[in-house]
Coordinates of C-alpha atoms and ligand atoms in Angstrom, one line a residue:
X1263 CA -73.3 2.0 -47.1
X1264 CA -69.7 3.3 -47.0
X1265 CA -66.2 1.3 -46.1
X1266 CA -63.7 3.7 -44.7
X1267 CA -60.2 2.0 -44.8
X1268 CA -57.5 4.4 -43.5
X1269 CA -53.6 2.8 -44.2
X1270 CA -50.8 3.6 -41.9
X1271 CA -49.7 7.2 -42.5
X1272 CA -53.6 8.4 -42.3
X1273 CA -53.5 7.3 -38.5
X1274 CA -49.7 7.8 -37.8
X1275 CA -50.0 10.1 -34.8
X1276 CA -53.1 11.5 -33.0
X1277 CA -53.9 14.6 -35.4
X1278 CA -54.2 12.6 -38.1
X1279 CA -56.2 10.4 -36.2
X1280 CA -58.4 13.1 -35.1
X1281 CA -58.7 14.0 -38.7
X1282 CA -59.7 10.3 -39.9
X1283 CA -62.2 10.7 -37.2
X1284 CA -63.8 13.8 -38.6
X1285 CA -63.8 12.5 -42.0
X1286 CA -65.7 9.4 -41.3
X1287 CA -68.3 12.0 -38.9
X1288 CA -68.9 13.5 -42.0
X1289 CA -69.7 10.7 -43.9
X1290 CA -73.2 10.1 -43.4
X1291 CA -75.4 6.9 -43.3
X1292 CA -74.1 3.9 -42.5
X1293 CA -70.7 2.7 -42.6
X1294 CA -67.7 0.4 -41.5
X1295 CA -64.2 1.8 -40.8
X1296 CA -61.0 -0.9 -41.6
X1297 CA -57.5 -0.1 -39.9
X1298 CA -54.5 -0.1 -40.6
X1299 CA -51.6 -0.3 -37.9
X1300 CA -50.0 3.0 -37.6
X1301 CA -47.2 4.2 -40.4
X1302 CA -44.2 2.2 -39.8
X1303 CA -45.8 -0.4 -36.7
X1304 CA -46.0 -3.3 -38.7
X1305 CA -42.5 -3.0 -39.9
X1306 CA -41.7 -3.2 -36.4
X1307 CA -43.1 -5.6 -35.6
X1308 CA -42.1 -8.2 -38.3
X1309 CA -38.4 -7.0 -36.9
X1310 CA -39.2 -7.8 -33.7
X1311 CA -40.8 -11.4 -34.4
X1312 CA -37.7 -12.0 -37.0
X1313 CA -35.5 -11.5 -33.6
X1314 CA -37.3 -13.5 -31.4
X1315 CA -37.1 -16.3 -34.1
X1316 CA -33.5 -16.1 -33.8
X1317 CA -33.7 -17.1 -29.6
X1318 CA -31.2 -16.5 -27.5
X1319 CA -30.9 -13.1 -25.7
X1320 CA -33.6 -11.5 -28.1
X1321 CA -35.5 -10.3 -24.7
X1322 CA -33.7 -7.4 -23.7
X1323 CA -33.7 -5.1 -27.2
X1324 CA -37.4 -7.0 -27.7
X1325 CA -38.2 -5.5 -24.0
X1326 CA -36.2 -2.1 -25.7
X1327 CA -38.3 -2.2 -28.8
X1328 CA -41.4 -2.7 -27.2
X1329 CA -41.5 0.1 -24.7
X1330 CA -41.1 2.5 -27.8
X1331 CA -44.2 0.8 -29.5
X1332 CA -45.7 1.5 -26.1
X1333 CA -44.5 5.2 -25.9
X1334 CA -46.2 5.3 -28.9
X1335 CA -49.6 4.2 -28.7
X1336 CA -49.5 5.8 -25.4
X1337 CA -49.2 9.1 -27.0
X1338 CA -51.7 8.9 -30.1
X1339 CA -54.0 7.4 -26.8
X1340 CA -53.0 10.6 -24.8
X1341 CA -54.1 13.0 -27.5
X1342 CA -57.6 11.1 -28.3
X1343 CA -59.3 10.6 -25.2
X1344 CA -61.1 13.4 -23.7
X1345 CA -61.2 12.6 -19.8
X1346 CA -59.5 10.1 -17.5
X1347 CA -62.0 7.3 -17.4
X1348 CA -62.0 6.8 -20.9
X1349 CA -58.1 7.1 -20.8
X1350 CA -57.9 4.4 -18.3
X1351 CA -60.2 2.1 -20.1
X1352 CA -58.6 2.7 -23.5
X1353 CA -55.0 2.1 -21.7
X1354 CA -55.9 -1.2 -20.3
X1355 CA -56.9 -2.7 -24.1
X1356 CA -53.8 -1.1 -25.0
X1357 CA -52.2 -3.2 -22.0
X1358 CA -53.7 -6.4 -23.2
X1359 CA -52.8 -6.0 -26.6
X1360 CA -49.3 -5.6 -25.5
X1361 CA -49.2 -9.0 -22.9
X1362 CA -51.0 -11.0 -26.2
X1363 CA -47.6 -9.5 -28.1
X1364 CA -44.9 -10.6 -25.4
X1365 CA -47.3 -13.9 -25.1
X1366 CA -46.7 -14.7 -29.2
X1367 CA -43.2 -13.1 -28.9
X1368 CA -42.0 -15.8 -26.5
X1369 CA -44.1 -18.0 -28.7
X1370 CA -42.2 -17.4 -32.2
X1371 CA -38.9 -17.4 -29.3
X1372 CA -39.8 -20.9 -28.6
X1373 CA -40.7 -22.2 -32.0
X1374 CA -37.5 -20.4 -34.0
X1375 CA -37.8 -21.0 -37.4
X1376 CA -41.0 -23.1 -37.2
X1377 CA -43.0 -20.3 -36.1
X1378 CA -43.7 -18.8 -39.5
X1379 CA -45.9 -21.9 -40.6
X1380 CA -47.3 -22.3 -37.3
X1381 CA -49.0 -18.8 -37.0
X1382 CA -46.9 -17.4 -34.4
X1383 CA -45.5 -14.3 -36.3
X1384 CA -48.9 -13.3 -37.2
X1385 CA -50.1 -13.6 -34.0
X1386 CA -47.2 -11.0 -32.9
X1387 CA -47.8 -8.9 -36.7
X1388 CA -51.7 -8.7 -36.3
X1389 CA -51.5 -7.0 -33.6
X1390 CA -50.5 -3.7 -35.2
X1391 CA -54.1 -3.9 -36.1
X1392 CA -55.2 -4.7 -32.4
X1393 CA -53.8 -1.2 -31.7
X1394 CA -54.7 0.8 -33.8
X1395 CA -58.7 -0.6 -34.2
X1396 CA -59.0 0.3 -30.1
X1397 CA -57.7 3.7 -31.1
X1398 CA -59.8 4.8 -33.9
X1399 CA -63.0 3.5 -32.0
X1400 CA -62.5 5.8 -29.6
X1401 CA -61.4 8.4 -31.6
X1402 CA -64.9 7.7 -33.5
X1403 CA -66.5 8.0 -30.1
X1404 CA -65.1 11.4 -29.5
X1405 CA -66.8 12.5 -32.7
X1406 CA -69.7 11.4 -31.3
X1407 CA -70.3 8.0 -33.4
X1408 CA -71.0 4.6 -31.6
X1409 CA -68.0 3.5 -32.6
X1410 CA -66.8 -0.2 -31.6
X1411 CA -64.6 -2.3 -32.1
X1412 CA -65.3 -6.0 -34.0
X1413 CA -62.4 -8.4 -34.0
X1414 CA -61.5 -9.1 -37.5
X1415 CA -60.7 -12.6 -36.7
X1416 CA -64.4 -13.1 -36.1
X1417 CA -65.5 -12.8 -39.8
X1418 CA -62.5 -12.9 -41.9
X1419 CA -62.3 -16.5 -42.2
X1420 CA -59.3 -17.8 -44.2
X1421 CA -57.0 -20.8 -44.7
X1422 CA -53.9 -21.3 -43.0
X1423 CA -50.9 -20.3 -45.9
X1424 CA -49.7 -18.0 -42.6
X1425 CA -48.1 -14.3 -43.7
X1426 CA -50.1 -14.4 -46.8
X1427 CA -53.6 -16.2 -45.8
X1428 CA -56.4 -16.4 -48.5
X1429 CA -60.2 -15.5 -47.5
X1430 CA -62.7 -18.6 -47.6
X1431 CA -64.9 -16.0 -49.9
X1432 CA -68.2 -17.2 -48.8
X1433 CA -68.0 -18.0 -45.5
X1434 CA -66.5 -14.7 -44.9
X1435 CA -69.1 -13.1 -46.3
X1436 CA -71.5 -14.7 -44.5
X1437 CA -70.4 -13.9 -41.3
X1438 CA -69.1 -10.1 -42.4
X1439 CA -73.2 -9.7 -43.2
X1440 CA -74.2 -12.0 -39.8
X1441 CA -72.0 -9.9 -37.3
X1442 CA -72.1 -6.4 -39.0
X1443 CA -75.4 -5.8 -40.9
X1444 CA -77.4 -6.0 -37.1
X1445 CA -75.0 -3.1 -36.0
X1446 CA -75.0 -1.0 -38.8
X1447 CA -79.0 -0.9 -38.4
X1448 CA -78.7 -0.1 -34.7
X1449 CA -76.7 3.3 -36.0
X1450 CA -73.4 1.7 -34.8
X1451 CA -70.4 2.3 -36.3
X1452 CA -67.7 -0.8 -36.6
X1453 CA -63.9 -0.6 -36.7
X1454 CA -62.1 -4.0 -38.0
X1455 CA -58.1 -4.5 -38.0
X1456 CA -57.4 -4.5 -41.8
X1457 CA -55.3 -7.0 -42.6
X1458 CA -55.8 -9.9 -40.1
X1459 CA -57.7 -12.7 -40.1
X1460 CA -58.5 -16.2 -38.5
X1461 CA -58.5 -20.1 -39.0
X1462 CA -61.5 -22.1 -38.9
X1463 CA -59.9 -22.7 -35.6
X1464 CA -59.5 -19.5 -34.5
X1465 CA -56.1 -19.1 -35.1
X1466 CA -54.7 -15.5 -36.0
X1467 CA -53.7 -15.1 -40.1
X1468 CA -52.5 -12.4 -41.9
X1469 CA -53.1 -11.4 -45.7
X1470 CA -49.9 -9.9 -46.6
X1471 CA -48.4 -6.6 -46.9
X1472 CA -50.5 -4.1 -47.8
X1473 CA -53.2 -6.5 -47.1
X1474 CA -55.8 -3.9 -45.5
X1475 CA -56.9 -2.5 -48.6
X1476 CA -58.2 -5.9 -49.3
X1477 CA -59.9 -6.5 -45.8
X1478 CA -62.1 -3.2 -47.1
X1479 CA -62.8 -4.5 -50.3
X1480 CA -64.1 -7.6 -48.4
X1481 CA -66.1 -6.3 -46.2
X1482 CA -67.5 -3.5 -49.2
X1483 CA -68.0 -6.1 -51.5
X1484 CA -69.8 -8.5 -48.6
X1485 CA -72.2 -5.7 -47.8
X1486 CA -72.7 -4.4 -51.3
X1487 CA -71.4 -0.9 -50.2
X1488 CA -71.8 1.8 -53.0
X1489 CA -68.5 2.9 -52.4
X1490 CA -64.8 1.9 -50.2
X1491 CA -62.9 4.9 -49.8
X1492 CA -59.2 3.5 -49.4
X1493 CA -58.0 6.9 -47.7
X1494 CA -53.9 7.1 -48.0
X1495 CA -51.5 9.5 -48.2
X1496 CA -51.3 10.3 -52.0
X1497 CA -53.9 12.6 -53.6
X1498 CA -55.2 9.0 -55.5
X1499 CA -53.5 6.7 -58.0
X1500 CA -51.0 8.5 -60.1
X1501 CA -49.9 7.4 -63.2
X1502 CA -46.2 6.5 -61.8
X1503 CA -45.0 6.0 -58.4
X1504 CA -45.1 9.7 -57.1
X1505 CA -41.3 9.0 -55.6
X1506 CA -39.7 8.0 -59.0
X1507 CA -41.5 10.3 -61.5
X1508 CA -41.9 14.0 -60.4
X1509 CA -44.5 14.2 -62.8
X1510 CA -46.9 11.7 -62.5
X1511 CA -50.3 13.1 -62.5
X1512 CA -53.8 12.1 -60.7
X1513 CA -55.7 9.6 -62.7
X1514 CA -59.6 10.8 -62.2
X1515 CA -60.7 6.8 -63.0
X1516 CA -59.5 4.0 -63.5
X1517 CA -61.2 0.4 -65.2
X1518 CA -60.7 -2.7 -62.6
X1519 CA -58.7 -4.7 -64.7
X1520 CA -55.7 -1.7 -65.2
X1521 CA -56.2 -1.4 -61.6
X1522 CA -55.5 -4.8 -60.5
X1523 CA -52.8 -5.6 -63.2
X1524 CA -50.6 -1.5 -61.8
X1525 CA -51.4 -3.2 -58.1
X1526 CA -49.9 -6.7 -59.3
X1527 CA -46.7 -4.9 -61.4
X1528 CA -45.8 -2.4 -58.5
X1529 CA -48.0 0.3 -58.1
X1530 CA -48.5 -0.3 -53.9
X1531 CA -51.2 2.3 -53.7
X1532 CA -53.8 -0.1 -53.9
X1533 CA -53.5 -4.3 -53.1
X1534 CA -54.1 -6.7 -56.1
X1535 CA -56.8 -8.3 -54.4
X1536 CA -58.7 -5.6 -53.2
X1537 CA -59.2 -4.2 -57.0
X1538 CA -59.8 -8.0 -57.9
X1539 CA -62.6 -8.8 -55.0
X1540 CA -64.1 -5.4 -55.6
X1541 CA -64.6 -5.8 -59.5
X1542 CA -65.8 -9.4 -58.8
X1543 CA -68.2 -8.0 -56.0
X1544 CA -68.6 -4.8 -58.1
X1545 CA -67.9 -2.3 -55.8
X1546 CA -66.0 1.0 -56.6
X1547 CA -63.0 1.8 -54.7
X1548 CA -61.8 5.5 -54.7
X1549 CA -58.0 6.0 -53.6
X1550 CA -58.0 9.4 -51.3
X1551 CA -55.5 11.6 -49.7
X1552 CA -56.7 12.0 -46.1
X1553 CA -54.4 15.1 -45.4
X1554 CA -56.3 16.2 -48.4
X1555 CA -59.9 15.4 -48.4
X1556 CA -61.0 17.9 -50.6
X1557 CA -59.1 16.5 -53.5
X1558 CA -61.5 14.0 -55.5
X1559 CA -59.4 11.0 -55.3
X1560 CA -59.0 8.1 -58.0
X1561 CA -62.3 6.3 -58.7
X1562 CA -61.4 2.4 -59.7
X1563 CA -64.5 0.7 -61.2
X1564 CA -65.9 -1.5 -64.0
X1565 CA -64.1 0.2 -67.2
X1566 CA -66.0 3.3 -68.1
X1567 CA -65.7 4.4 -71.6
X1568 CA -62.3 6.4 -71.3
X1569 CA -60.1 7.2 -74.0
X1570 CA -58.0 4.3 -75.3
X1571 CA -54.3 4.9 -74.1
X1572 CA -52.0 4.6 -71.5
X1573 CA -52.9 5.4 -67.7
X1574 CA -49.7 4.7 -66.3
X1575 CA -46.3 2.7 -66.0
X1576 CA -45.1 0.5 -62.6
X1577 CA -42.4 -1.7 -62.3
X1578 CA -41.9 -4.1 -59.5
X1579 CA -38.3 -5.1 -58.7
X1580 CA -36.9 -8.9 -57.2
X1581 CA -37.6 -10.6 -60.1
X1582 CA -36.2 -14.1 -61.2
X1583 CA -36.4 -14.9 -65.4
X1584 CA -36.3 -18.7 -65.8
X1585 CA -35.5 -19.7 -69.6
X1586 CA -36.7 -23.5 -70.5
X1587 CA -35.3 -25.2 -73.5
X1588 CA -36.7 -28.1 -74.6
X1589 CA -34.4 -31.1 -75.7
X1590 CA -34.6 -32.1 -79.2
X1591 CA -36.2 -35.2 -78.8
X1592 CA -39.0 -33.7 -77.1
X1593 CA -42.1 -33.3 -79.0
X1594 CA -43.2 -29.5 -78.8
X1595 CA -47.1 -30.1 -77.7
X1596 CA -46.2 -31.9 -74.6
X1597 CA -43.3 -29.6 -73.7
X1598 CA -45.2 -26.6 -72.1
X1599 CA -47.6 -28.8 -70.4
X1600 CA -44.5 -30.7 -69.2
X1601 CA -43.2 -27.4 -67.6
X1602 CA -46.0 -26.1 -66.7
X1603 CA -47.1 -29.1 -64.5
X1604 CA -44.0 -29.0 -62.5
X1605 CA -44.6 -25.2 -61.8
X1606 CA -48.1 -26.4 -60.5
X1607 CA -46.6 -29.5 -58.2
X1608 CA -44.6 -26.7 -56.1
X1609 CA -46.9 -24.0 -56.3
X1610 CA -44.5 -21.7 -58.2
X1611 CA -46.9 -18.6 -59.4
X1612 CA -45.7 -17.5 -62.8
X1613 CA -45.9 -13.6 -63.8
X1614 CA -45.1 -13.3 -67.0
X1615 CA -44.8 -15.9 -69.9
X1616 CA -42.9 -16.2 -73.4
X1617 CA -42.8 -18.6 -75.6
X1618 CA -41.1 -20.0 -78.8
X1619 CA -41.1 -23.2 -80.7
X1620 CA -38.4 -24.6 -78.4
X1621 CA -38.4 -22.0 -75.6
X1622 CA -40.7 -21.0 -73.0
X1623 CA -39.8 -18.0 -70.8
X1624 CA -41.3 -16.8 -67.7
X1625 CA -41.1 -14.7 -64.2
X1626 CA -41.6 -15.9 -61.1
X1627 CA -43.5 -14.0 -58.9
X1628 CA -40.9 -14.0 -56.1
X1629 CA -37.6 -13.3 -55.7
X1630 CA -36.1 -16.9 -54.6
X1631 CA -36.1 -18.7 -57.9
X1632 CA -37.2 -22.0 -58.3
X1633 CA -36.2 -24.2 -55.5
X1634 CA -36.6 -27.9 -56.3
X1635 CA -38.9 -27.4 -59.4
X1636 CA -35.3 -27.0 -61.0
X1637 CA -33.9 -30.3 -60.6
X1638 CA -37.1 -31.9 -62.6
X1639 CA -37.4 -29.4 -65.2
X1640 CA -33.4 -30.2 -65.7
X1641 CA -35.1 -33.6 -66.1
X1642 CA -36.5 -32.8 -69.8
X1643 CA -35.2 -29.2 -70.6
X1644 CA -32.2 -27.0 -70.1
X1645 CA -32.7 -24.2 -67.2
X1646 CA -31.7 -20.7 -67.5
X1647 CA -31.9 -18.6 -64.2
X1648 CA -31.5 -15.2 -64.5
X1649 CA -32.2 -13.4 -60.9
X1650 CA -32.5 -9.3 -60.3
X1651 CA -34.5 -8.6 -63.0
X1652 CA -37.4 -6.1 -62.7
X1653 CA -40.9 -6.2 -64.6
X1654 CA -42.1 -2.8 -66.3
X1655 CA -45.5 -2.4 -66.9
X1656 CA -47.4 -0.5 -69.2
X1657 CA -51.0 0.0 -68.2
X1658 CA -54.2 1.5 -69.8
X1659 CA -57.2 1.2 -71.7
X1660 CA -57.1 -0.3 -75.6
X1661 CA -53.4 -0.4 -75.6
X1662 CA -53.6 -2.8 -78.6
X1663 CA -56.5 -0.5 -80.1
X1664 CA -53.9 2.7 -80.8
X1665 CA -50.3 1.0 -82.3
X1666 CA -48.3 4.0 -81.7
X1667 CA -47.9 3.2 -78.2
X1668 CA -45.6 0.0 -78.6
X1669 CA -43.5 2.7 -81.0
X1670 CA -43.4 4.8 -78.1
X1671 CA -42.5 2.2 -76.2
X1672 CA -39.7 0.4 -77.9
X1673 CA -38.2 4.7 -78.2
X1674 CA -38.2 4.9 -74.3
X1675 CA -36.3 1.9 -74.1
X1676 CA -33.8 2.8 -76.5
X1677 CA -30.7 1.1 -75.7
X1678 CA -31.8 -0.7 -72.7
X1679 CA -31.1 -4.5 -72.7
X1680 CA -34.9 -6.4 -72.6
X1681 CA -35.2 -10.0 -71.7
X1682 CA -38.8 -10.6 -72.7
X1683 CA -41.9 -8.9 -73.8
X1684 CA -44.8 -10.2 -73.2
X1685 CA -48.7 -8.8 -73.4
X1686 CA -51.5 -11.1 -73.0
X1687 CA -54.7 -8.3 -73.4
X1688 CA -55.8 -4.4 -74.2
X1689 CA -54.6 -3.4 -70.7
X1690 CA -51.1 -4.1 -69.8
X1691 CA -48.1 -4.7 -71.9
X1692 CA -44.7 -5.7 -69.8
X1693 CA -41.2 -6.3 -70.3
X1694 CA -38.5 -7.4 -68.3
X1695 CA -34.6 -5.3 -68.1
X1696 CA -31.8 -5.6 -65.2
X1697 CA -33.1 -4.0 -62.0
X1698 CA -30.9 -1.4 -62.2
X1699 CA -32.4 0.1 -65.9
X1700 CA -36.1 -0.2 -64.2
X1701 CA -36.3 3.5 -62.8
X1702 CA -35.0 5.5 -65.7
X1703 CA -37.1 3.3 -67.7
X1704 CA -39.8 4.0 -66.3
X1705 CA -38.8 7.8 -66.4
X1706 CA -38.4 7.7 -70.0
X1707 CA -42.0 6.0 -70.7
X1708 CA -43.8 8.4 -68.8
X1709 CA -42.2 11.1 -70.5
X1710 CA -42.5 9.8 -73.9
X1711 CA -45.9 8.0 -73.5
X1712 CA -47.9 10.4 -70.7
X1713 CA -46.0 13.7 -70.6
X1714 CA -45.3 14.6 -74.4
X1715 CA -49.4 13.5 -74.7
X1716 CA -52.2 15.8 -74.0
X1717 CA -55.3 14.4 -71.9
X1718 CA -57.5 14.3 -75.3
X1719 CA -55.1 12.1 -77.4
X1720 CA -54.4 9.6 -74.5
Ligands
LIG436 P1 -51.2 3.1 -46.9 O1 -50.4 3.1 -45.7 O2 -52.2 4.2 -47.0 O3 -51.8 1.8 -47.3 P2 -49.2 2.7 -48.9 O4 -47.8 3.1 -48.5 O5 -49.5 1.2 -48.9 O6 -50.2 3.5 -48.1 O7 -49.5 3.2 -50.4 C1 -49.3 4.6 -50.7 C2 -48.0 4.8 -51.4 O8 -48.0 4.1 -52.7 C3 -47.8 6.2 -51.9 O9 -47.2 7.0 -50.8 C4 -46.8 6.1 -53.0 O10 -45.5 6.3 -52.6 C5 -46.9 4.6 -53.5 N1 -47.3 4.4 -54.9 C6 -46.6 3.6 -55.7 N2 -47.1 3.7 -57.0 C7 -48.1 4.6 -56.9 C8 -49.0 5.1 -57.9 N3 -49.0 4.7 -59.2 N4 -49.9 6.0 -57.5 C9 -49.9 6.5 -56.2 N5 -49.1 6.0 -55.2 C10 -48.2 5.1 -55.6
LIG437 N1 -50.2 -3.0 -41.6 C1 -50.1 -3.9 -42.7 C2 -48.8 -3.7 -43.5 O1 -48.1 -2.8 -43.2 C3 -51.3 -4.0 -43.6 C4 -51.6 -2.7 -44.4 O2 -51.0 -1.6 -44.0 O3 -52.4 -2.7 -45.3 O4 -48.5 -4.4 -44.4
LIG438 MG1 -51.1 0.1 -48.3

């Protein structure tokens, strides 16, 4: 059993579609294709929910806005469908799809700022998904597969943390295997929205960005697929950000855990928690270009006996360093537990941690510092807060196994103002410099710790 999960630029106009098509056709046995919404869409549509939110004459440029999402869909539709009756029914999903977006639309218009806890902007971001899911079933149908659509909201089942929902594991599971298995062994072939979910209530959720990937590694992991092919538009995962570093190469493989902790630190080829649900389902997850099939892709699975070195280097921006000092009266064992506690009570996730006798250091995982949780750790400690900082991350296989590496590392940095260092196993070590030094620093690491080192030393 194969997952097929094609991201946005792999189903951005109809060709590509067409392609995506093909490549599943090809695929044989049985198998379960996850969507995307089409390169750019959901972007869109988080702009166009962000305007409604702000009320007052938002309908005409919404009306605007949506006619070119219509345009849109319209054409990939146009260039899929093979005679008029399957046009018309195709168009008229299409059509309600669009009347459920002006429904949530006035919805979040309504609710203003309340309407991202209430559901209302996933309602109206989910349905990037929608779209594209009807599309690629029929483009599946013009392959000749039986192709058809299964609401995602139907088996994902999640909580209710709205714009960044969390799968109830086991329930989704249950009804991933309940709704799909009976379909897979009638030959059928079923397409799911990546990316959205539902409340035990029903009500529409999304996972977060990028949150498709993780959708197939669900559904793979659910079904005990032997492989999810996460088809994008990069020939795998590379060992920098293909954009920054002009020669950042293919990785072949890839362990879980490296995957998981490049996916946390930056690299957005691949969603942390799709490497994370697939090595705790064990399933392998291969990273594909889909304009280039024939290339071989990354294979991400439990760590297979590579060399011990670096695989690659990430760095993820937005940032926020919070330095604690403890007051001198405070006795050091109850300190951390002290800050740490207060972290917990507002649900602040922490990245990266440092610590000395009378300091701790750490990240916060978003950009927005700490909010209230500063006022009580003023309570007991001094607070630093030191925003715009970026994390870079070193990732690989033994790091701590070959020492030269940290050499290499503290070279490439060079001059470069760090704020902390911090590396808790073998797989990823990670400091922290001013936003602005992240991209030549990550430059400089590559070329000192992946360029200047042939395949058999790393
Ligand atoms: P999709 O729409 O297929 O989900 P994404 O845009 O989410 O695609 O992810 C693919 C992009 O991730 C690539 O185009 C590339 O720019 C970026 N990327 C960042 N880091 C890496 C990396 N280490 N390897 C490959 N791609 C990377
Ligand atoms: N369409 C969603 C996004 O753009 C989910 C995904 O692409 O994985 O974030
Ligand atoms: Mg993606």
């Amino acid at each position: 059993m194969i997952v097929y999960k094609f991201g946005g630029t792999s189903l951005a106009d109809a060709e590509r579609m067409r392609l995506a098509a093909t490549l599943v056709r090809e695929c044989a046995g049985p198998r379960v294709v996850v969507v995307s919404a089409l390169a750019g869409v959901t972007d869109q549509l988080v702009e166009l929910a962000a305007r409604a939110g702000k009320g007052i004459g938002w309908e005409a440029e919404a009306a605007r806005r949506t006619e070119a999402l219509w345009v849109r869909h319209e054409e990939v539709a146009a260039g899929i469908t093979g005679d008029a009756a399957g046009r018309a029914a195709l168009m008229e999903k299409l059509d309600a799809a669009f009347s459920r977006l002006q429904g949530a639309l006035e919805g979040v218009a309504e609710e203003g700022e309340a309407a991202d806890r209430s559901g209302q902007v996933d309602r109206v971001i989910a349905i990037g998904e929608d779209l594209s899911g009807e599309l690629m079933a029929v483009a599946l149908v013009q392959e000749g597969l039986a192709a058809e659509v299964v609401d995602a909201r139907s088996v994902v089942r999640t909580d209710e943390r709205f714009g960044g929902a969390v799968p109830k594991d086991e329930e989704t599971a249950r009804l991933i295997r309940e709704v799909l298995t009976p379909l897979l062994e009638q030959g059928r072939v079923p397409v799911l929205q990546g990316f959205v979910g539902a409340t035990e209530d029903g009500i529409t959720t999304t996972l977060g960005r990028g949150g498709s990937d993780f959708t197939a590694a669900i559904i793979g992991a659910a079904l005990g697929a032997t492989e999810v092919g996460i088809w994008t538009d990069v020939d795998g995962v590379l060992s920098a950000e293909p954009g920054h570093v002009s020669a950042a190469r293919v990785l072949d493989e890839l362990g879980y855990e490296e995957a998981v902790e490049l996916a946390y630190f930056g690299a957005k080829v691949i969603h942390p928690a799709a490497a994370k649900h697939a090595a705790a389902g064990d399933v392998s997850l291969r990273v594909r270009n889909a304009q280039r099939p024939e290339a071989a892709g990354t294979l991400i699975r439990h760590d297979v006996r590579r060399a011990v070195g670096v695989a690659a280097v990430a760095y993820k921006p937005s940032v926020t360093l919070v330095k604690v000092r403890s007051r001198p009266m405070f006795m050091a064992y109850g300190f951390l537990a002290r800050v740490f506690d207060v972290l917990a009570r507002h649900r602040l996730p922490v990245d990266l941690v440092a610590t000395s006798h009378t300091s701790t250091a750490f990240t916060l995982d978003r950009g927005e510092g700490l909010g209230a949780a500063e006022g009580e750790l003023s309570e007991f400690a001094e607070v630093e807060v030191l925003p715009e900082l970026a994390t870079v991350s070193v990732v690989g296989h033994g790091l701590l196994r070959r020492p030269g590496i940290t050499a290499g590392v503290f070279s490439a940095l060079g001059q470069t103002p760090v704020q902390l260092i911090s590396q808790a196993s073998d797989v990823c070590l990670s400091f922290l410099v001013a936003q602005g030094d992240a991209a030549a620093v990550v430059r400089r690491l590559h070329a000192e710790l992946i360029e200047a080192v042939s395949e058999d030393e790393r």
